[in-house]
Tab-separated table of C-alpha atoms in Angstrom:
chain	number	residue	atom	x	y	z
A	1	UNK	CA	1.240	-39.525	34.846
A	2	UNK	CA	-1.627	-39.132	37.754
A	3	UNK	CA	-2.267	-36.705	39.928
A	4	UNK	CA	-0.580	-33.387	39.988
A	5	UNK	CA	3.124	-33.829	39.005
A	6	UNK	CA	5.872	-30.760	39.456
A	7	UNK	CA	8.997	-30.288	38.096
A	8	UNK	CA	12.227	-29.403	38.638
A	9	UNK	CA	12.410	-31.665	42.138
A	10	UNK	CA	15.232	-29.742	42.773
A	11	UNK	CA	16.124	-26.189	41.739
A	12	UNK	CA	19.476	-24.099	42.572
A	13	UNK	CA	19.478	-20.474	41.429
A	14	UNK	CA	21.506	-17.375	42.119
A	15	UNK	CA	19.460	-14.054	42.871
A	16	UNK	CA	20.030	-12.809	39.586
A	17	UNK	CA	18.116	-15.783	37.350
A	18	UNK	CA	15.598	-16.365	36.088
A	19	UNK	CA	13.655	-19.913	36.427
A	20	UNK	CA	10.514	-21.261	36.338
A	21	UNK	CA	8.610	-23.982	38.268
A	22	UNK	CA	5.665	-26.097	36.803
A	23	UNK	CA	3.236	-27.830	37.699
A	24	UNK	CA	0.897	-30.092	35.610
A	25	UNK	CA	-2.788	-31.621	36.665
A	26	UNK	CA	-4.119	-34.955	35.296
A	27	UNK	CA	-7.446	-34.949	37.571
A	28	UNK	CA	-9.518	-32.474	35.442
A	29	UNK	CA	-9.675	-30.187	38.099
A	30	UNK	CA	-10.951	-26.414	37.824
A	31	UNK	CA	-8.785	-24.580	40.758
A	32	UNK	CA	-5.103	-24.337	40.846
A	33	UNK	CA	-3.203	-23.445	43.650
A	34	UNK	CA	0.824	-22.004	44.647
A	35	UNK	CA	2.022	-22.208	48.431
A	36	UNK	CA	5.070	-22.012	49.877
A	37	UNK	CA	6.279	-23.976	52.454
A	38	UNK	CA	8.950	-22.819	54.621
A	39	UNK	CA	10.515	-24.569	58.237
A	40	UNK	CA	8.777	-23.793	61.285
A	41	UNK	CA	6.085	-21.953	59.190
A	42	UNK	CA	2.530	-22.578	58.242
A	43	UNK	CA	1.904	-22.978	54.682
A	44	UNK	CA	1.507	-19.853	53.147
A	45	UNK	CA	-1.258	-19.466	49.887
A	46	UNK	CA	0.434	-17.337	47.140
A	47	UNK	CA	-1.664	-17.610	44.103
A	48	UNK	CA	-5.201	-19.190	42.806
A	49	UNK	CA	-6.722	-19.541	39.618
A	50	UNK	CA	-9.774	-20.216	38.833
A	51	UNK	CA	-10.641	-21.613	34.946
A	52	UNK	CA	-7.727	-20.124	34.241
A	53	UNK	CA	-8.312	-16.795	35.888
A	54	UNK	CA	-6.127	-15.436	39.046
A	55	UNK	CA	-8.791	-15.115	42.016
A	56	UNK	CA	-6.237	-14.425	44.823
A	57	UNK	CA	-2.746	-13.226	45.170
A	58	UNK	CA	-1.811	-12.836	48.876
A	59	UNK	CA	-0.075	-10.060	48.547
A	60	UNK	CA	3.182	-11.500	46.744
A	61	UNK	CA	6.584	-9.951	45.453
A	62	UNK	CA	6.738	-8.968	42.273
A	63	UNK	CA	9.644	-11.613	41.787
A	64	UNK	CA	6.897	-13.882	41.664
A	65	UNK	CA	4.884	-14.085	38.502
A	66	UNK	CA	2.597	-16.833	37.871
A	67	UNK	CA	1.151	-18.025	34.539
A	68	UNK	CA	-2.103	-20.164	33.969
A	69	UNK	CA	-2.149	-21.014	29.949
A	70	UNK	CA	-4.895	-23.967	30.456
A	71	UNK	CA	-6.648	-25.638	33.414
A	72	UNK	CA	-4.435	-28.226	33.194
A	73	UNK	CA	-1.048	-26.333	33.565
A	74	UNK	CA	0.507	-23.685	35.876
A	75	UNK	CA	3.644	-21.901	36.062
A	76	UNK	CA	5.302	-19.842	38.560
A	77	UNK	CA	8.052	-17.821	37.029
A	78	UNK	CA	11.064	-16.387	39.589
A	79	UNK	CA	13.546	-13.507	39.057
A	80	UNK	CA	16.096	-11.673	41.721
A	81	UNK	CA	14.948	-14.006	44.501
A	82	UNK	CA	16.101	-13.578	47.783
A	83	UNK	CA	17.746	-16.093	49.959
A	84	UNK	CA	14.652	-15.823	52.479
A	85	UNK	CA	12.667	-17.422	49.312
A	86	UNK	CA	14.150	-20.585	49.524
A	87	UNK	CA	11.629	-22.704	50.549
A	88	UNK	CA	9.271	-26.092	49.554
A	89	UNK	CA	6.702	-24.781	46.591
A	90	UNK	CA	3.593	-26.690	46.444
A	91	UNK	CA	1.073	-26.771	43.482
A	92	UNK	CA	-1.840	-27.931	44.181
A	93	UNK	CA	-5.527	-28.343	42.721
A	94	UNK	CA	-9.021	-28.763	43.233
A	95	UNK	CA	-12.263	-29.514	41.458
A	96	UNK	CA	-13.511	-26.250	41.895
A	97	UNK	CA	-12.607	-23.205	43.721
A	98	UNK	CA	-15.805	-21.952	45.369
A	99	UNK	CA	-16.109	-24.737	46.817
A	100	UNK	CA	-14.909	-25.387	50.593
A	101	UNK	CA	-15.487	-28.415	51.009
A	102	UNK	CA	-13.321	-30.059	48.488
A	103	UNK	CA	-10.244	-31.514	48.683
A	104	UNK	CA	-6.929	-30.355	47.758
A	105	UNK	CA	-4.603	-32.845	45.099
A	106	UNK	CA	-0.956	-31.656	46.060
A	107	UNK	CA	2.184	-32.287	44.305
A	108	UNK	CA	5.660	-33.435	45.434
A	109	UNK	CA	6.831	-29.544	45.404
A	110	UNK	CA	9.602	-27.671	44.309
A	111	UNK	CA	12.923	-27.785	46.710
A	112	UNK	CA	14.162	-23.882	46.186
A	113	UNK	CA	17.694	-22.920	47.266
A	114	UNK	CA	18.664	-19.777	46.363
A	115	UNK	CA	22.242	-18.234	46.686
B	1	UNK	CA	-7.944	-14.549	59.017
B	2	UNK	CA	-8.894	-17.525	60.640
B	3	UNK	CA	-5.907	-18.866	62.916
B	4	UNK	CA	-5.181	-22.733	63.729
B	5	UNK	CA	-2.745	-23.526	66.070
B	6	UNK	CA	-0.999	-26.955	66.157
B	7	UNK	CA	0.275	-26.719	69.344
B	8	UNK	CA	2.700	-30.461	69.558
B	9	UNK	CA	5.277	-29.156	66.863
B	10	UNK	CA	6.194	-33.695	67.599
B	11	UNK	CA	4.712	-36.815	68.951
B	12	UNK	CA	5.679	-40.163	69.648
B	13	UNK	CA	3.901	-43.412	69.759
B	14	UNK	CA	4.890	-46.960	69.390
B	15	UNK	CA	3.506	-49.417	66.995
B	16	UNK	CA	-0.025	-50.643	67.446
B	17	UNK	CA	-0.655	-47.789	70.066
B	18	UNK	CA	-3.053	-44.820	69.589
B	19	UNK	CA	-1.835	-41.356	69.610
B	20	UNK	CA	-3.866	-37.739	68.912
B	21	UNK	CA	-2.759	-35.069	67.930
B	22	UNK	CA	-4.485	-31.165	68.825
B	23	UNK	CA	-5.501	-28.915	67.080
B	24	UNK	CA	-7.455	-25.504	67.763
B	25	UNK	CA	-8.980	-22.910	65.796
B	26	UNK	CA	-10.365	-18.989	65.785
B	27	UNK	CA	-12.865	-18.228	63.674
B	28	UNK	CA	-16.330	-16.607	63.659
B	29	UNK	CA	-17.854	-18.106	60.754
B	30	UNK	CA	-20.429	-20.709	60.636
B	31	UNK	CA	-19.676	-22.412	57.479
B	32	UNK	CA	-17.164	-24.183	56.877
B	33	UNK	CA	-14.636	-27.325	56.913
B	34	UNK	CA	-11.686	-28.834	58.517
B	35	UNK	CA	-9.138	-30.920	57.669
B	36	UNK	CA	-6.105	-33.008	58.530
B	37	UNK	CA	-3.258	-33.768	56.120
B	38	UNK	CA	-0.341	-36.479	55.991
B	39	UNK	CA	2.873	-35.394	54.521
B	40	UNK	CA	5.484	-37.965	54.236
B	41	UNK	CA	8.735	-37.479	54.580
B	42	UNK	CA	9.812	-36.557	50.531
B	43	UNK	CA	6.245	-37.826	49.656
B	44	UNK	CA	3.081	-36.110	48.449
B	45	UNK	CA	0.791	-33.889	50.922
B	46	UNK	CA	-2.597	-36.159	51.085
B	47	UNK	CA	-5.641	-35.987	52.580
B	48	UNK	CA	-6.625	-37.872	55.930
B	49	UNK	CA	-10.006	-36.828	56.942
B	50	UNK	CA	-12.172	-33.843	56.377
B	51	UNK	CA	-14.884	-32.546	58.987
B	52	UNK	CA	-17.738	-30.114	57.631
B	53	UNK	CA	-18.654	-27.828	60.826
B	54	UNK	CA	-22.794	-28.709	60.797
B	55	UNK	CA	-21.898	-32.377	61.151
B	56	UNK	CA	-22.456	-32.927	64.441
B	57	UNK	CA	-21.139	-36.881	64.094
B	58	UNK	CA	-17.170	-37.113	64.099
B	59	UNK	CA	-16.015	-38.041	60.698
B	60	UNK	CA	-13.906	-41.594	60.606
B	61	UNK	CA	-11.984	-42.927	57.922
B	62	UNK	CA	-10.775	-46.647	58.954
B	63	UNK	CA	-7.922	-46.254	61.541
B	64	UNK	CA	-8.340	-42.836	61.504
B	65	UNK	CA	-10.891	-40.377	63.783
B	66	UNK	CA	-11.559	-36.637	64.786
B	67	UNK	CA	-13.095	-35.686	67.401
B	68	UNK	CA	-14.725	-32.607	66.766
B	69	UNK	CA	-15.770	-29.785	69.533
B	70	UNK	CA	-17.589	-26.664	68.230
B	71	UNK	CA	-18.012	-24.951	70.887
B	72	UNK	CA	-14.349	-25.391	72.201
B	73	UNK	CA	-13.184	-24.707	68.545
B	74	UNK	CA	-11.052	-28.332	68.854
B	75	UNK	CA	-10.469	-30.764	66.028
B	76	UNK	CA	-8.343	-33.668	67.124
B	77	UNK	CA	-6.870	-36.823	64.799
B	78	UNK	CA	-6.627	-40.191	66.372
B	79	UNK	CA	-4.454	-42.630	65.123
B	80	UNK	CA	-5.208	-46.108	65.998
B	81	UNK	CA	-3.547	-49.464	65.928
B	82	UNK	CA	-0.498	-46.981	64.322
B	83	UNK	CA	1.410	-48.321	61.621
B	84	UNK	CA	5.335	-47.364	60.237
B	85	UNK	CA	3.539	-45.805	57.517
B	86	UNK	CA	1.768	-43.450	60.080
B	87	UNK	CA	5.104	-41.467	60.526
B	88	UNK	CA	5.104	-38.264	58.726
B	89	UNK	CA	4.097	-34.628	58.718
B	90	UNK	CA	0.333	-33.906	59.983
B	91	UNK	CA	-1.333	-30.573	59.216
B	92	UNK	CA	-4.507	-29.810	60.657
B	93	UNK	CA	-6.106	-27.162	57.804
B	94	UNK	CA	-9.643	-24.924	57.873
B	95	UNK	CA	-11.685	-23.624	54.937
B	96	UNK	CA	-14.531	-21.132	55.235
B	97	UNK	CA	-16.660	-19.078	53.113
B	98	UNK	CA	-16.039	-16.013	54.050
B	99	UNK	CA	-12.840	-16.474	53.968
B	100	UNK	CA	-11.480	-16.312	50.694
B	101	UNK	CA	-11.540	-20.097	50.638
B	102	UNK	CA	-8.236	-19.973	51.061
B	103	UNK	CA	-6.947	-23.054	53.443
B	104	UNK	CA	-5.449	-21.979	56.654
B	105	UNK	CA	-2.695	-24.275	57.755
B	106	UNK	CA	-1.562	-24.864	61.241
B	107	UNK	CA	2.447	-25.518	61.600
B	108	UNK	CA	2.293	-28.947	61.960
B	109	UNK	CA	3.031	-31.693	63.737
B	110	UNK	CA	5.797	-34.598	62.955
B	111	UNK	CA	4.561	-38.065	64.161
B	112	UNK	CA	7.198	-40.510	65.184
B	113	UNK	CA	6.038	-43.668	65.208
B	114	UNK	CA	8.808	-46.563	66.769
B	115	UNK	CA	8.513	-50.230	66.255
């Protein structure tokens, strides 16, 4: 695998599960990133980490709980979602955080339905 | 935060023609970067082009161009001599230091490109 890989593709939950999305770098990158991608919206930033570290959380529900074991790996865990949270999640990653100039590796996303 | 504004949510152009696409941005800062990004339809978010603000000289990367007003806070993508492959999803993004480095996303704009 290259790049920045994500899985499930596809993921169907009811607003009482609990699921969790992953997302996996091969670049050897330093920053990982969480957005969420929804029609007719901008993408919206939820979480960063940094070596591991969370550096920004745009003020997200609590439903939301990411995980960052490694550099190379990043979770976002999801409990008693909302239909409004069905969106495209994106997992990206960068070589380095502080650094604006560099890009952004995305992944193929997440497609969230929830019912 | 910094706002961009996309503001052709779709655009045609026919093969072998040239099209750009807008985009406009707010922000105060002096340092920082812009950039456009493809998305595919089903297919991985990649970078196009990137434009760091002190470069006076429009970045280029083969078929593809910016041209890049300061002053008017205006960072247009050309597409020449388009190509089938051209048709996707194109975000116009900014990055600053001061702000957060988080990437600011505009809505988008869906390219149509017709043989």
């Amino acid at each position: 695998e290259t790049g920045v890989t994500q899985t499930p593709r596809h993921l169907v939950m009811g607003m009482t599960n609990k699921k969790s999305l992953k997302c996996e770098q091969h670049l050897g990158h330093n920053a990982m990133y969480w957005y969420k991608q929804s029609a007719k919206k901008p993408l919206e930033l939820m979480f960063v980490y940094s070596l591991e570290e969370r550096v920004e959380n745009n003020s997200v529900p609590s439903r939301f709980s990411p995980e960052c074991p490694n550099s190379s790996h990043l979770f976002l865990h999801l409990h008693t979602l909302q239909p409004e949270d069905s969106a495209l999640y994106l997992c990206a990653s960068s070589q380095e955080y502080a650094g604006i100039g560099y890009e952004q590796y995305f992944g193929p996303g997440t497609r969230l339905t929830v019912t | 935060a910094q706002t961009v504004t996309q503001s052709q949510p779709e655009m045609s152009v026919q093969e072998a023609e040239t099209v750009t696409l807008s985009c406009t941005y707010d922000t105060s800062e002096s340092d920082y970067y812009l950039f456009w990004y493809k998305q595919p339809p089903s297919r991985q978010m990649i970078l196009v082009i990137r434009q760091e603000a002190y470069k006076q000289q429009n970045a280029t990367e083969n078929r593809f161009s910016v041209n890049f007003q300061k002053a008017a806070k205006s960072f247009s993508l050309k597409i020449s001599d388009s190509q089938l492959g051209d048709a996707a999803m194109y975000f116009c993004a900014y990055r600053g230091s001061n702000s957060g480095y988080a990437l600011n996303f505009g809505k988008g704009t869906s390219l149509l490109v017709t043989p």
